[in-house]
PDB file of N, CA and C in Angstrom:
ATOM      1  N   MET A   1     -16.272 -11.052   1.997  1.00  0.00           N
ATOM      2  CA  MET A   1     -14.655 -10.832   2.034  1.00  0.00           C
ATOM      3  C   MET A   1     -14.119 -11.242   3.860  1.00  0.00           C
ATOM      4  N   LYS A   2     -13.042 -11.419   3.228  1.00  0.00           N
ATOM      5  CA  LYS A   2     -12.098 -11.706   4.512  1.00  0.00           C
ATOM      6  C   LYS A   2     -11.364 -10.787   5.100  1.00  0.00           C
ATOM      7  N   SER A   3     -11.358 -10.749   6.638  1.00  0.00           N
ATOM      8  CA  SER A   3     -10.603  -9.527   7.439  1.00  0.00           C
ATOM      9  C   SER A   3      -9.437  -9.148   6.900  1.00  0.00           C
ATOM     10  N   GLY A   4      -8.633  -8.285   6.722  1.00  0.00           N
ATOM     11  CA  GLY A   4      -7.388  -8.306   6.505  1.00  0.00           C
ATOM     12  C   GLY A   4      -7.305  -8.640   4.508  1.00  0.00           C
ATOM     13  N   SER A   5      -7.662  -8.650   3.659  1.00  0.00           N
ATOM     14  CA  SER A   5      -7.828  -8.810   2.159  1.00  0.00           C
ATOM     15  C   SER A   5      -8.040  -7.729   1.470  1.00  0.00           C
ATOM     16  N   ARG A   6      -8.164  -6.377   2.510  1.00  0.00           N
ATOM     17  CA  ARG A   6      -8.198  -5.362   1.747  1.00  0.00           C
ATOM     18  C   ARG A   6      -7.292  -4.184   2.468  1.00  0.00           C
ATOM     19  N   VAL A   7      -6.449  -3.530   1.597  1.00  0.00           N
ATOM     20  CA  VAL A   7      -5.052  -2.452   2.643  1.00  0.00           C
ATOM     21  C   VAL A   7      -5.214  -1.488   1.785  1.00  0.00           C
ATOM     22  N   HIS A   8      -5.552  -0.251   2.852  1.00  0.00           N
ATOM     23  CA  HIS A   8      -5.093   1.039   1.990  1.00  0.00           C
ATOM     24  C   HIS A   8      -4.109   1.675   2.249  1.00  0.00           C
ATOM     25  N   VAL A   9      -3.402   1.987   0.596  1.00  0.00           N
ATOM     26  CA  VAL A   9      -1.738   1.999   0.994  1.00  0.00           C
ATOM     27  C   VAL A   9      -1.732   3.700   0.479  1.00  0.00           C
ATOM     28  N   ASP A  10      -0.900   4.326   0.952  1.00  0.00           N
ATOM     29  CA  ASP A  10      -0.853   5.713   0.283  1.00  0.00           C
ATOM     30  C   ASP A  10       0.382   5.753  -0.591  1.00  0.00           C
ATOM     31  N   LEU A  11       0.008   5.784  -1.547  1.00  0.00           N
ATOM     32  CA  LEU A  11       0.710   6.024  -2.682  1.00  0.00           C
ATOM     33  C   LEU A  11       1.624   7.131  -2.798  1.00  0.00           C
ATOM     34  N   SER A  12       1.307   8.313  -2.111  1.00  0.00           N
ATOM     35  CA  SER A  12       2.249   9.665  -2.330  1.00  0.00           C
ATOM     36  C   SER A  12       3.597   9.821  -1.690  1.00  0.00           C
ATOM     37  N   LYS A  13       3.746   8.404  -0.886  1.00  0.00           N
ATOM     38  CA  LYS A  13       5.025   8.057  -0.942  1.00  0.00           C
ATOM     39  C   LYS A  13       6.164   8.048  -2.061  1.00  0.00           C
ATOM     40  N   ASN A  14       5.687   7.643  -3.011  1.00  0.00           N
ATOM     41  CA  ASN A  14       6.421   7.209  -4.462  1.00  0.00           C
ATOM     42  C   ASN A  14       5.727   8.213  -5.494  1.00  0.00           C
ATOM     43  N   SER A  15       5.852   9.543  -5.551  1.00  0.00           N
ATOM     44  CA  SER A  15       5.249  10.459  -6.215  1.00  0.00           C
ATOM     45  C   SER A  15       5.639  10.721  -7.691  1.00  0.00           C
ATOM     46  N   GLU A  16       6.922   9.814  -7.567  1.00  0.00           N
ATOM     47  CA  GLU A  16       7.710  10.142  -9.305  1.00  0.00           C
ATOM     48  C   GLU A  16       7.092   8.358  -9.863  1.00  0.00           C
ATOM     49  N   THR A  17       6.212   7.784  -9.533  1.00  0.00           N
ATOM     50  CA  THR A  17       5.904   6.334 -10.199  1.00  0.00           C
ATOM     51  C   THR A  17       4.775   7.057 -10.529  1.00  0.00           C
ATOM     52  N   ASP A  18       4.031   6.768 -11.898  1.00  0.00           N
ATOM     53  CA  ASP A  18       2.642   6.363 -12.052  1.00  0.00           C
ATOM     54  C   ASP A  18       1.641   4.898 -11.380  1.00  0.00           C
ATOM     55  N   PHE A  19       1.237   4.894 -10.642  1.00  0.00           N
ATOM     56  CA  PHE A  19       0.520   3.628 -10.554  1.00  0.00           C
ATOM     57  C   PHE A  19      -0.566   3.383 -10.984  1.00  0.00           C
ATOM     58  N   HIS A  20      -0.977   2.171 -11.377  1.00  0.00           N
ATOM     59  CA  HIS A  20      -2.478   1.552 -12.044  1.00  0.00           C
ATOM     60  C   HIS A  20      -2.853   0.467 -11.617  1.00  0.00           C
ATOM     61  N   VAL A  21      -4.386   0.423 -11.399  1.00  0.00           N
ATOM     62  CA  VAL A  21      -4.945  -0.957 -11.122  1.00  0.00           C
ATOM     63  C   VAL A  21      -4.311  -1.810 -11.711  1.00  0.00           C
ATOM     64  N   GLY A  22      -4.304  -3.090 -11.166  1.00  0.00           N
ATOM     65  CA  GLY A  22      -3.428  -4.403 -11.253  1.00  0.00           C
ATOM     66  C   GLY A  22      -2.162  -3.886 -11.149  1.00  0.00           C
ATOM     67  N   ASP A  23      -1.116  -3.188 -11.045  1.00  0.00           N
ATOM     68  CA  ASP A  23      -0.060  -3.262 -10.932  1.00  0.00           C
ATOM     69  C   ASP A  23       0.883  -4.067 -10.095  1.00  0.00           C
ATOM     70  N   LYS A  24       1.600  -4.498 -10.210  1.00  0.00           N
ATOM     71  CA  LYS A  24       2.000  -5.464  -8.656  1.00  0.00           C
ATOM     72  C   LYS A  24       3.111  -4.204  -8.142  1.00  0.00           C
ATOM     73  N   VAL A  25       3.492  -4.220  -6.565  1.00  0.00           N
ATOM     74  CA  VAL A  25       4.325  -3.210  -6.017  1.00  0.00           C
ATOM     75  C   VAL A  25       4.475  -4.048  -4.587  1.00  0.00           C
ATOM     76  N   LYS A  26       5.706  -3.418  -4.628  1.00  0.00           N
ATOM     77  CA  LYS A  26       6.493  -3.764  -2.798  1.00  0.00           C
ATOM     78  C   LYS A  26       6.118  -2.733  -2.198  1.00  0.00           C
ATOM     79  N   VAL A  27       5.393  -3.052  -0.692  1.00  0.00           N
ATOM     80  CA  VAL A  27       4.943  -2.050  -0.092  1.00  0.00           C
ATOM     81  C   VAL A  27       5.821  -2.862   1.523  1.00  0.00           C
ATOM     82  N   GLY A  28       6.748  -1.324   1.661  1.00  0.00           N
ATOM     83  CA  GLY A  28       7.424  -1.267   3.158  1.00  0.00           C
ATOM     84  C   GLY A  28       6.542  -0.525   4.181  1.00  0.00           C
ATOM     85  N   TYR A  29       6.191  -1.232   5.231  1.00  0.00           N
ATOM     86  CA  TYR A  29       5.660  -0.397   6.426  1.00  0.00           C
ATOM     87  C   TYR A  29       6.100  -0.138   7.513  1.00  0.00           C
ATOM     88  N   ASP A  30       5.651   0.266   8.946  1.00  0.00           N
ATOM     89  CA  ASP A  30       6.211   0.271   9.781  1.00  0.00           C
ATOM     90  C   ASP A  30       5.749  -0.665  11.062  1.00  0.00           C
ATOM     91  N   GLY A  31       4.981  -1.522  10.617  1.00  0.00           N
ATOM     92  CA  GLY A  31       4.368  -2.890  11.602  1.00  0.00           C
ATOM     93  C   GLY A  31       2.915  -2.363  12.035  1.00  0.00           C
ATOM     94  N   GLU A  32       2.827  -1.193  11.945  1.00  0.00           N
ATOM     95  CA  GLU A  32       1.442  -0.692  12.678  1.00  0.00           C
ATOM     96  C   GLU A  32       0.527  -1.234  11.765  1.00  0.00           C
ATOM     97  N   VAL A  33      -0.642  -1.993  11.714  1.00  0.00           N
ATOM     98  CA  VAL A  33      -1.720  -1.787  11.239  1.00  0.00           C
ATOM     99  C   VAL A  33      -3.183  -1.529  12.083  1.00  0.00           C
ATOM    100  N   ARG A  34      -3.998  -0.621  11.466  1.00  0.00           N
ATOM    101  CA  ARG A  34      -5.112  -0.179  11.823  1.00  0.00           C
ATOM    102  C   ARG A  34      -6.296  -1.037  11.329  1.00  0.00           C
ATOM    103  N   GLU A  35      -6.878  -1.265  12.521  1.00  0.00           N
ATOM    104  CA  GLU A  35      -8.264  -2.220  12.275  1.00  0.00           C
ATOM    105  C   GLU A  35      -9.300  -1.583  12.004  1.00  0.00           C
ATOM    106  N   SER A  36      -9.484  -1.473  10.420  1.00  0.00           N
ATOM    107  CA  SER A  36     -10.968  -0.266   9.688  1.00  0.00           C
ATOM    108  C   SER A  36     -10.747  -0.932   8.694  1.00  0.00           C
ATOM    109  N   ASP A  37     -11.897  -0.871   7.849  1.00  0.00           N
ATOM    110  CA  ASP A  37     -12.105  -1.512   6.704  1.00  0.00           C
ATOM    111  C   ASP A  37     -12.105  -0.525   4.955  1.00  0.00           C
ATOM    112  N   PRO A  38     -11.274  -0.730   4.253  1.00  0.00           N
ATOM    113  CA  PRO A  38     -10.103  -1.852   4.688  1.00  0.00           C
ATOM    114  C   PRO A  38      -8.901  -1.321   5.682  1.00  0.00           C
ATOM    115  N   LEU A  39      -8.216  -2.060   5.866  1.00  0.00           N
ATOM    116  CA  LEU A  39      -6.925  -2.168   6.732  1.00  0.00           C
ATOM    117  C   LEU A  39      -6.412  -1.107   6.217  1.00  0.00           C
ATOM    118  N   GLN A  40      -5.633   0.216   6.983  1.00  0.00           N
ATOM    119  CA  GLN A  40      -4.430   1.034   6.818  1.00  0.00           C
ATOM    120  C   GLN A  40      -3.004   0.473   7.650  1.00  0.00           C
ATOM    121  N   ILE A  41      -2.231   1.133   6.619  1.00  0.00           N
ATOM    122  CA  ILE A  41      -0.970   0.917   7.671  1.00  0.00           C
ATOM    123  C   ILE A  41      -0.421   2.633   7.246  1.00  0.00           C
ATOM    124  N   ASN A  42       0.918   2.482   7.599  1.00  0.00           N
ATOM    125  CA  ASN A  42       1.700   3.733   7.455  1.00  0.00           C
ATOM    126  C   ASN A  42       3.155   3.357   6.737  1.00  0.00           C
ATOM    127  N   VAL A  43       2.744   3.969   5.201  1.00  0.00           N
ATOM    128  CA  VAL A  43       3.910   3.192   4.475  1.00  0.00           C
ATOM    129  C   VAL A  43       5.151   4.062   4.471  1.00  0.00           C
ATOM    130  N   VAL A  44       5.824   3.177   4.460  1.00  0.00           N
ATOM    131  CA  VAL A  44       7.701   3.871   4.458  1.00  0.00           C
ATOM    132  C   VAL A  44       8.008   4.060   2.934  1.00  0.00           C
ATOM    133  N   PHE A  45       8.146   2.811   2.154  1.00  0.00           N
ATOM    134  CA  PHE A  45       8.215   3.333   0.491  1.00  0.00           C
ATOM    135  C   PHE A  45       7.269   2.385  -0.027  1.00  0.00           C
ATOM    136  N   ILE A  46       7.158   2.615  -1.520  1.00  0.00           N
ATOM    137  CA  ILE A  46       6.428   1.671  -2.324  1.00  0.00           C
ATOM    138  C   ILE A  46       6.821   1.844  -3.632  1.00  0.00           C
ATOM    139  N   GLU A  47       7.126   0.725  -3.940  1.00  0.00           N
ATOM    140  CA  GLU A  47       7.546   0.561  -5.524  1.00  0.00           C
ATOM    141  C   GLU A  47       7.217  -0.375  -6.706  1.00  0.00           C
ATOM    142  N   LYS A  48       6.898  -0.229  -7.470  1.00  0.00           N
ATOM    143  CA  LYS A  48       6.718  -1.218  -8.504  1.00  0.00           C
ATOM    144  C   LYS A  48       7.564  -2.199  -8.751  1.00  0.00           C
ATOM    145  N   VAL A  49       6.843  -3.678  -9.041  1.00  0.00           N
ATOM    146  CA  VAL A  49       7.749  -4.558  -9.082  1.00  0.00           C
ATOM    147  C   VAL A  49       7.257  -5.486 -10.762  1.00  0.00           C
ATOM    148  N   GLU A  50       8.391  -5.887 -11.357  1.00  0.00           N
ATOM    149  CA  GLU A  50       7.787  -6.134 -12.887  1.00  0.00           C
ATOM    150  C   GLU A  50       7.487  -7.790 -12.504  1.00  0.00           C
TER     151      GLU A  50
END
């Protein structure tokens, strides 16, 4: 697996939406990326896209 191919995203920033594996999402974050496996970001917003 390549570096950066997985990112941990905190879904609690949108508790009104049920997310499922395979959903397409739009994620906004503050620009910080923590070098871990998987990478971690500080989520500002998350929403499903069609």
